[in-house]
XYZ file of C-alpha atoms in Angstrom:
589
model
C -63.077 -82.605 -44.285
C -59.663 -83.055 -46.319
C -57.075 -84.973 -43.262
C -54.414 -83.244 -41.697
C -50.444 -83.047 -42.607
C -48.943 -85.984 -40.097
C -47.544 -84.434 -37.207
C -44.154 -85.338 -35.669
C -43.151 -87.336 -38.697
C -40.156 -89.533 -37.855
C -38.010 -92.710 -38.478
C -35.628 -94.527 -36.226
C -33.730 -98.169 -35.705
C -32.674 -100.212 -33.022
C -31.000 -102.661 -35.625
C -29.711 -100.538 -38.658
C -32.294 -103.305 -40.516
C -35.423 -102.731 -39.440
C -36.858 -99.220 -39.779
C -39.321 -97.948 -37.785
C -41.920 -94.740 -38.853
C -43.994 -92.878 -36.627
C -46.588 -89.856 -36.662
C -49.960 -88.103 -35.153
C -52.813 -88.588 -37.329
C -54.263 -85.383 -36.958
C -57.992 -84.613 -36.319
C -61.059 -86.736 -37.157
C -62.188 -85.624 -40.546
C -65.751 -87.410 -40.220
C -65.262 -89.726 -43.208
C -65.956 -93.043 -42.696
C -65.570 -96.801 -44.629
C -64.116 -96.575 -47.667
C -63.632 -92.775 -47.718
C -61.622 -93.202 -44.311
C -58.245 -91.457 -44.685
C -55.822 -94.089 -46.226
C -51.671 -93.675 -45.451
C -48.659 -94.686 -47.868
C -45.113 -94.426 -46.909
C -42.669 -94.341 -50.454
C -39.132 -94.356 -50.673
C -37.876 -91.678 -52.937
C -34.187 -92.410 -53.660
C -35.382 -95.938 -54.671
C -38.225 -94.635 -55.895
C -40.273 -97.396 -54.480
C -43.586 -97.769 -51.883
C -42.498 -99.073 -48.674
C -43.396 -102.357 -48.446
C -45.130 -102.273 -44.836
C -48.686 -102.422 -43.219
C -49.834 -99.152 -40.989
C -51.711 -99.399 -37.824
C -53.082 -96.287 -35.839
C -54.164 -96.004 -32.231
C -52.391 -93.299 -30.259
C -49.624 -93.114 -33.150
C -49.894 -94.517 -36.230
C -46.868 -96.047 -37.328
C -45.398 -98.772 -39.782
C -41.905 -100.799 -39.522
C -39.937 -102.654 -42.442
C -36.503 -103.859 -43.603
C -34.123 -101.918 -45.452
C -31.811 -104.255 -46.151
C -28.520 -102.237 -47.012
C -29.303 -98.859 -47.719
C -28.185 -96.649 -44.979
C -30.002 -92.867 -46.214
C -33.407 -92.827 -46.466
C -36.246 -90.053 -48.205
C -39.465 -91.406 -46.627
C -42.646 -89.510 -47.770
C -46.176 -90.455 -45.905
C -48.944 -89.664 -47.908
C -52.349 -89.661 -46.188
C -54.934 -88.678 -48.476
C -59.051 -89.731 -48.592
C -61.741 -88.030 -51.287
C -61.374 -84.463 -50.078
C -57.484 -83.614 -50.014
C -54.391 -84.922 -49.598
C -51.228 -84.079 -46.873
C -47.768 -85.705 -46.906
C -44.716 -85.509 -44.477
C -41.061 -85.974 -45.381
C -37.788 -87.431 -43.252
C -34.315 -87.596 -44.730
C -31.960 -89.586 -42.351
C -28.732 -91.571 -41.889
C -29.739 -94.936 -40.651
C -26.719 -94.598 -38.650
C -27.796 -91.340 -36.914
C -31.540 -92.616 -35.827
C -30.648 -95.532 -33.838
C -32.753 -96.312 -30.584
C -31.247 -99.421 -28.828
C -33.293 -102.516 -27.621
C -33.648 -102.307 -23.460
C -30.313 -104.044 -21.524
C -32.126 -107.425 -20.541
C -30.437 -110.407 -18.101
C -29.022 -108.167 -15.600
C -26.568 -110.229 -12.700
C -24.100 -108.674 -10.258
C -21.100 -109.665 -8.081
C -20.266 -107.617 -5.084
C -18.546 -106.894 -1.986
C -19.240 -104.900 1.337
C -18.602 -101.440 -0.420
C -19.124 -102.323 -4.359
C -21.301 -103.965 -6.672
C -20.595 -104.895 -10.018
C -23.298 -104.900 -12.324
C -23.835 -107.090 -15.792
C -26.020 -107.017 -18.476
C -27.050 -108.528 -21.724
C -27.757 -106.199 -25.143
C -29.261 -107.400 -28.749
C -27.192 -104.676 -30.437
C -23.652 -106.820 -30.817
C -22.402 -104.803 -33.878
C -23.988 -101.106 -32.752
C -21.050 -99.291 -29.981
C -23.223 -97.993 -27.418
C -23.246 -96.032 -24.145
C -25.188 -96.827 -21.190
C -26.121 -94.910 -18.088
C -26.965 -96.776 -15.046
C -29.609 -95.476 -11.897
C -28.887 -96.274 -8.938
C -31.520 -95.757 -5.501
C -29.701 -94.956 -2.580
C -31.606 -96.176 0.670
C -32.378 -92.654 1.438
C -34.466 -92.248 -1.533
C -31.451 -90.312 -3.104
C -30.758 -91.335 -7.399
C -27.277 -91.475 -8.338
C -26.681 -91.710 -12.393
C -23.685 -93.824 -13.457
C -22.473 -93.791 -17.218
C -20.357 -96.612 -18.739
C -18.821 -97.407 -22.407
C -20.110 -100.025 -23.930
C -17.081 -102.576 -26.143
C -19.427 -104.840 -28.638
C -19.182 -107.726 -26.507
C -22.355 -110.165 -25.768
C -22.578 -108.510 -22.639
C -21.629 -105.597 -20.769
C -20.748 -104.480 -16.911
C -20.162 -101.471 -15.002
C -18.428 -101.168 -10.902
C -20.296 -99.098 -8.836
C -18.307 -98.019 -5.039
C -18.498 -96.468 -1.861
C -21.538 -98.256 -1.031
C -22.393 -99.215 2.686
C -22.137 -102.678 3.715
C -25.312 -104.909 3.848
C -27.501 -102.137 2.110
C -30.021 -102.596 -0.627
C -29.527 -101.014 -3.802
C -32.087 -101.014 -7.142
C -30.490 -100.551 -10.245
C -31.376 -100.311 -13.930
C -29.837 -99.861 -17.138
C -30.605 -97.842 -20.959
C -28.324 -97.717 -23.143
C -27.987 -95.681 -26.261
C -25.862 -94.946 -29.551
C -22.197 -93.849 -28.873
C -21.553 -92.173 -32.463
C -24.337 -89.871 -33.677
C -26.336 -90.080 -30.019
C -30.179 -90.335 -30.914
C -32.114 -91.277 -27.689
C -31.796 -93.805 -24.644
C -33.357 -96.798 -25.248
C -36.172 -98.025 -22.317
C -35.358 -98.853 -19.104
C -34.042 -102.907 -18.157
C -35.772 -104.135 -15.355
C -34.786 -102.910 -11.677
C -32.391 -105.380 -9.986
C -31.917 -105.226 -6.167
C -29.146 -106.084 -4.709
C -27.529 -106.265 -1.168
C -23.760 -105.069 -0.022
C -22.188 -108.225 1.815
C -21.610 -108.048 5.717
C -18.566 -105.733 7.570
C -17.610 -105.409 10.449
C -19.991 -102.836 12.645
C -18.567 -99.366 12.286
C -18.424 -96.697 14.796
C -19.232 -97.341 18.121
C -22.278 -97.305 20.699
C -23.743 -94.058 22.502
C -24.359 -95.469 25.822
C -25.645 -93.957 29.479
C -26.318 -94.845 32.457
C -29.274 -94.564 35.533
C -27.612 -95.299 39.094
C -29.954 -96.168 42.291
C -28.445 -96.773 45.307
C -29.564 -100.182 47.453
C -28.481 -101.728 50.476
C -24.944 -103.364 50.306
C -24.477 -101.287 46.349
C -25.934 -100.086 43.509
C -28.212 -100.558 40.605
C -26.978 -99.852 37.346
C -29.603 -99.116 34.485
C -27.850 -99.449 31.341
C -29.171 -97.283 27.926
C -27.801 -97.924 24.031
C -28.424 -96.413 21.336
C -26.821 -96.605 18.080
C -24.864 -93.403 17.663
C -24.893 -91.105 13.935
C -21.572 -92.555 13.081
C -22.565 -96.365 13.970
C -23.311 -99.040 11.345
C -24.124 -101.924 12.201
C -23.231 -103.436 8.772
C -25.367 -106.870 9.239
C -28.678 -107.632 9.613
C -28.231 -110.259 12.532
C -27.037 -107.722 15.352
C -26.847 -108.508 19.163
C -25.275 -106.453 22.260
C -22.772 -108.180 24.710
C -22.575 -106.222 27.881
C -19.546 -106.607 30.070
C -18.297 -105.344 33.738
C -16.067 -105.746 35.871
C -13.850 -103.965 38.962
C -11.675 -101.264 37.993
C -8.725 -101.268 41.139
C -9.091 -104.656 42.643
C -9.433 -106.787 39.680
C -12.386 -109.235 39.099
C -13.579 -111.929 36.571
C -15.305 -110.304 34.430
C -19.240 -110.746 33.962
C -21.077 -110.169 30.713
C -24.367 -110.863 29.277
C -25.955 -110.708 25.581
C -29.038 -109.484 24.400
C -31.023 -109.423 20.664
C -30.885 -106.299 18.761
C -34.436 -105.552 20.281
C -33.500 -104.500 23.467
C -31.712 -101.155 24.372
C -31.106 -101.249 28.197
C -30.519 -103.835 30.825
C -30.209 -103.426 34.646
C -27.252 -105.070 36.456
C -25.964 -105.247 40.319
C -22.939 -103.695 41.404
C -21.071 -103.221 45.036
C -19.441 -100.136 46.140
C -16.297 -100.640 44.201
C -15.553 -98.449 41.401
C -16.794 -101.021 37.829
C -15.773 -100.502 34.055
C -18.951 -101.225 31.878
C -18.398 -101.441 28.150
C -21.214 -102.839 25.610
C -20.002 -103.618 22.180
C -22.261 -104.828 19.140
C -22.238 -107.961 16.850
C -22.941 -109.025 13.430
C -22.287 -112.391 11.417
C -18.498 -111.199 10.632
C -17.189 -109.453 14.182
C -17.951 -106.967 17.133
C -18.110 -103.669 17.219
C -15.284 -100.979 19.355
C -16.719 -101.032 22.489
C -18.197 -98.148 24.371
C -16.582 -97.592 27.772
C -18.482 -96.023 31.437
C -17.096 -95.435 34.576
C -18.742 -96.173 37.661
C -16.979 -94.818 40.437
C -16.931 -95.578 43.966
C -19.964 -94.831 45.605
C -19.290 -92.723 48.952
C -20.359 -92.251 52.338
C -23.133 -94.677 53.897
C -25.950 -93.963 51.354
C -23.467 -95.194 47.967
C -24.612 -92.385 46.233
C -22.676 -91.358 43.329
C -23.732 -88.040 43.105
C -25.059 -85.354 46.021
C -28.288 -84.514 43.010
C -29.785 -82.886 46.636
C -26.958 -80.214 46.772
C -27.713 -79.330 43.483
C -30.177 -76.539 43.247
C -32.311 -76.651 40.638
C -32.692 -73.487 37.674
C -35.564 -73.217 35.974
C -35.530 -72.879 32.348
C -38.257 -72.097 29.609
C -39.658 -73.391 26.426
C -39.946 -72.497 23.328
C -42.244 -73.500 20.406
C -39.315 -75.268 19.143
C -38.290 -77.399 22.384
C -36.622 -76.173 25.966
C -33.012 -74.276 26.049
C -30.406 -75.276 28.354
C -27.879 -73.631 29.014
C -24.348 -74.462 30.887
C -21.614 -72.917 32.371
C -18.304 -74.446 30.432
C -15.772 -76.769 31.978
C -12.681 -76.962 30.257
C -11.498 -80.330 32.017
C -14.497 -82.149 30.356
C -13.928 -84.003 26.923
C -18.002 -84.215 26.203
C -20.947 -83.076 28.288
C -24.322 -85.404 27.950
C -28.449 -84.257 29.040
C -30.549 -86.657 30.174
C -34.119 -86.522 30.602
C -37.542 -88.409 31.015
C -39.884 -88.186 27.991
C -42.305 -89.181 30.586
C -41.591 -88.106 33.915
C -44.652 -90.077 35.175
C -43.578 -93.568 34.340
C -42.245 -95.669 36.855
C -39.448 -96.288 35.667
C -39.185 -93.485 33.366
C -38.060 -93.750 29.162
C -34.506 -92.120 30.283
C -33.771 -90.043 26.841
C -29.747 -88.386 26.752
C -27.592 -86.341 23.858
C -24.178 -85.978 23.962
C -22.406 -82.660 22.636
C -19.030 -81.699 22.112
C -16.928 -80.314 24.718
C -16.835 -76.368 23.370
C -20.873 -76.241 23.184
C -22.596 -74.645 26.568
C -25.971 -74.412 25.191
C -28.756 -76.287 23.296
C -32.543 -76.878 22.297
C -33.642 -79.970 23.328
C -36.686 -81.585 21.917
C -39.071 -84.412 21.423
C -42.262 -85.283 19.976
C -42.989 -86.574 23.167
C -42.844 -82.867 24.853
C -46.240 -81.831 25.775
C -47.591 -78.810 26.964
C -48.399 -78.829 31.143
C -45.427 -81.433 31.615
C -42.577 -80.452 33.580
C -39.074 -82.243 32.463
C -36.499 -82.048 34.571
C -32.974 -82.297 33.062
C -29.427 -82.894 34.217
C -25.873 -81.628 32.815
C -23.164 -84.345 33.274
C -19.393 -83.572 32.104
C -17.309 -86.506 31.180
C -13.881 -87.032 31.076
C -12.263 -90.492 30.813
C -15.539 -92.218 30.849
C -16.228 -90.512 34.104
C -19.354 -88.814 34.314
C -19.736 -86.064 37.143
C -23.171 -84.245 37.519
C -22.460 -80.008 37.147
C -26.312 -78.752 36.942
C -29.738 -79.462 37.131
C -33.239 -77.657 35.307
C -36.160 -78.074 35.712
C -38.871 -76.530 33.031
C -41.984 -76.887 30.614
C -42.182 -77.402 26.853
C -44.753 -74.508 27.324
C -47.088 -73.556 30.956
C -50.791 -74.361 31.602
C -52.584 -72.100 34.083
C -53.354 -74.240 36.920
C -55.449 -76.725 36.753
C -56.983 -76.032 40.728
C -57.913 -72.577 42.630
C -56.438 -72.444 45.672
C -58.974 -73.409 48.537
C -59.437 -71.187 51.114
C -59.222 -73.275 54.613
C -59.225 -70.115 57.204
C -61.088 -66.675 57.043
C -60.178 -64.400 59.794
C -62.449 -61.375 60.187
C -62.813 -58.267 61.478
C -65.002 -55.396 60.566
C -62.821 -53.878 58.302
C -60.194 -56.397 57.341
C -60.274 -59.986 55.836
C -57.554 -62.233 56.320
C -57.013 -65.517 53.731
C -55.168 -68.740 54.067
C -54.476 -71.140 51.425
C -51.343 -73.533 53.415
C -51.923 -76.428 51.271
C -51.931 -75.322 47.840
C -49.375 -77.288 46.363
C -47.279 -75.544 44.261
C -44.989 -78.465 42.807
C -44.440 -80.531 39.847
C -48.020 -80.995 40.059
C -48.833 -78.379 38.392
C -48.970 -77.475 34.933
C -46.926 -74.596 35.700
C -44.497 -72.927 37.288
C -46.586 -70.957 40.229
C -45.776 -67.501 39.859
C -48.075 -66.012 42.676
C -51.644 -65.179 43.328
C -54.461 -63.024 42.924
C -56.858 -61.749 45.484
C -60.112 -60.896 44.396
C -62.908 -59.446 45.891
C -65.530 -57.001 45.845
C -69.116 -55.984 47.842
C -71.889 -58.001 46.317
C -74.076 -55.286 45.548
C -72.113 -52.478 44.237
C -68.600 -52.421 41.978
C -65.075 -52.321 44.118
C -63.067 -49.467 45.062
C -60.442 -50.135 47.415
C -57.362 -48.440 48.405
C -54.175 -50.232 47.532
C -55.873 -52.260 44.968
C -56.049 -52.674 40.946
C -59.287 -52.608 38.973
C -59.808 -56.011 37.738
C -63.295 -55.666 34.930
C -64.970 -59.341 34.478
C -66.722 -60.114 30.899
C -69.896 -59.056 32.448
C -68.455 -55.433 33.255
C -68.870 -55.690 36.957
C -65.539 -54.553 38.797
C -63.205 -56.320 41.192
C -60.479 -54.902 43.458
C -56.877 -57.078 42.453
C -54.521 -57.379 45.288
C -51.180 -59.428 44.207
C -48.768 -61.901 45.645
C -45.997 -62.705 43.538
C -44.088 -64.717 46.122
C -46.142 -68.190 45.425
C -44.634 -69.729 48.915
C -46.643 -67.040 50.790
C -50.380 -68.369 50.921
C -51.809 -65.525 53.804
C -53.329 -62.313 53.190
C -54.636 -59.827 54.473
C -57.582 -57.377 52.724
C -57.789 -54.060 54.402
C -60.170 -50.752 54.236
C -63.427 -53.331 53.779
C -67.183 -51.761 55.167
C -68.617 -52.961 57.966
C -71.829 -54.422 57.891
C -71.360 -55.404 54.418
C -71.642 -58.218 52.291
C -68.210 -59.715 50.232
C -67.658 -61.707 47.105
C -63.987 -63.088 47.158
C -61.615 -65.536 45.576
C -58.043 -66.562 44.985
C -56.842 -67.406 42.385
C -52.925 -68.905 41.483
C -50.892 -67.631 38.397
C -48.124 -69.457 36.097
C -45.883 -68.168 33.453
C -49.234 -69.553 31.219
C -51.724 -67.639 33.350
C -54.809 -68.449 35.162
C -58.074 -69.910 34.762
C -61.221 -67.612 34.567
C -63.071 -66.693 37.463
C -66.045 -69.445 38.196
C -67.299 -68.957 41.960
C -67.123 -66.605 45.144
C -66.683 -67.223 48.302
C -68.691 -65.160 50.707
C -68.390 -63.463 53.797
C -69.977 -60.272 55.862
C -67.834 -58.333 57.712
C -69.288 -57.607 61.214
C -70.817 -54.365 62.366
C -67.909 -52.330 63.433
C -68.255 -52.129 67.773
C -65.713 -49.254 67.953
C -68.271 -46.925 66.351
C -70.621 -47.629 68.691
C -68.037 -46.977 71.386
C -67.131 -43.875 69.670
C -71.102 -42.947 69.998
C -71.155 -43.242 73.614
C -68.078 -40.903 73.711
C -69.203 -38.620 71.512
C -73.216 -38.174 72.276
C -73.972 -39.965 75.550
C -71.109 -39.487 77.888
C -70.965 -35.297 76.519
C -75.165 -35.945 77.481
C -74.469 -37.362 80.819
C -72.051 -35.105 81.674
C -73.844 -32.287 81.024
C -77.167 -33.370 82.859
C -74.432 -34.006 85.972
C -72.652 -31.016 85.824
C -75.998 -29.089 85.420
C -77.365 -30.891 88.966
C -74.221 -29.702 90.789
C -73.639 -26.757 89.707
C -77.308 -25.668 90.997
C -76.395 -27.682 94.023
C -72.758 -25.921 94.372
C -74.846 -22.624 93.399
C -77.140 -22.832 96.364
C -74.329 -24.080 98.661
C -71.712 -21.331 97.773
C -74.726 -18.887 96.302
C -77.658 -18.710 98.297
C -80.383 -16.690 96.776
C -81.361 -13.768 99.312
C -85.050 -13.812 99.342
C -86.997 -10.842 98.336
C -88.559 -9.528 101.472
C -91.942 -8.871 99.340
C -91.760 -12.369 98.829
C -92.031 -13.548 102.124
C -94.695 -15.071 104.135
C -93.499 -12.449 106.822
C -95.369 -9.952 105.078
C -98.573 -11.639 104.488
C -100.287 -9.540 106.891
C -102.899 -7.207 107.324
C -101.267 -4.122 106.096
C -100.491 -1.285 108.060
C -98.589 1.681 106.974
C -96.241 4.339 107.894
C -95.748 6.372 104.562
C -95.071 4.064 102.136
C -92.927 1.078 104.108
C -95.203 -1.569 105.815
C -95.337 -2.295 109.386
C -95.635 -5.053 111.598
C -97.277 -5.652 114.407
C -96.476 -7.749 117.065
C -99.812 -9.102 117.450
C -100.440 -10.004 113.889
C -97.164 -12.545 113.610
C -97.338 -15.925 114.221
C -94.265 -17.566 115.129
C -93.521 -20.771 114.013
C -91.434 -21.430 117.127
C -90.317 -20.054 120.271
C -86.310 -20.198 120.880
C -85.467 -19.094 124.617
C -82.240 -18.102 124.609
C -80.358 -18.522 128.450
C -77.355 -17.020 127.411
C -76.235 -13.863 129.681
C -76.035 -11.340 126.737
C -79.654 -12.290 126.486
C -80.615 -11.855 129.712
C -78.742 -8.512 130.094
C -80.328 -7.880 126.909
């Protein structure tokens, strides 16, 4: 194939004497050896061939000395046996300056300024340079400067932080008729000098009463506006009595420490801490520990403050408090790991016009109760204002209540689970309980209950107890002589765990029904029998039956009739008894 036209043909110089031209060689011609494409450069104004050797890899280039010539018309020609192509570049050498990269950088610095120096090879060319500064936070700043025609150039970089590393590099271009930047110089890392620590440390404390005084655990950390301004940091803690005056005591710590414990008596103390580097001390941070009150040596009566429940969100735990205008700041403290002893106390400081905060920490996990204390500060003295407790996210209770006592009647059962805990050992605030009950052989439909359908479509009766401290419940309207299954579940803001097992009870036979049966059937029957017997006796006593003469034995004699009537002959009558009446009337008769 014939050769392609040379693409991107361009020429430039670093020193206005040696010119280098570059171009892309195009596609493969599939001709090799003596038939491969050949390149040649010529200068039209001088009508001469350019004395350079072409070298090609990714790009082709050719360099030569132009002497005093300033305007050039360079043509590159490529040809093979199948064709010939050309490309031309006309240029003023002073407009095509591509400087060499600056070299041999060095610096002079203070705690906030760096003066950077460098050398360059283009001494006769006026350059415009750009310095790139990499900040500690990863941001990049660019600073421009003009370069006099000297053996070296410089730039002053200000507004820097003390004892901080910066990385700088430089590139330059022609100040007049800018063509392109040079390559970057080698990067140089520079550390500014140390200075006195700026700002104050953020300090806090935990006070523990002990016999005869108190233990004060002091914590400190670098506040957002604090800067160590040095590498060799140490801390100095000082404490002394406020009212009576005493010799100050102090102790120093290396930078790896962020807490210490000191023992004081029940008087008021002033505690301060300062940071120190190789230059000087920072301003002191001060806390006043008030005089202990009562016999216990307690500073704040925590027990008198009711703990309020707070809710967690996906972003943290929301805390709010009632603002008081007398305080110049507020502090919230808590433990990231409440189960640790001692716990890792954390704290956060807020401005006086703040009354709420979202507390977040990478250590917060679901199912752990976190306790927060809110303090107001004025004149370096802290007062406990409110207490809060809450979960980052509540989880269902891990264990079901254990039913310790079951009281049965024929139509009711009373359940009791007095020992079930509702404290911080639970993975959520226990809001109440659900009691589930159902006959073993059928679905449940008891009065005053709600239906609860299990995954196997069986139906339980559900009763809700909304008071977590009420740990006793009576299920009524049961059937006697029936087997029931029951379970008690605690629930939190995270719900409750699925039902896994039941307890079983058998309601006794209802003796009241037996009594009722006796009253309704046996007793009336017995009364009826007695009444029947009594009625016959009464009838016989009060209303005897008059015997029919026709049925009397008296008439069981031989018949002798006068007319239609039977006549008894005295001779035919055999008396059963003979009675002699001695009364006068009988004798008269």
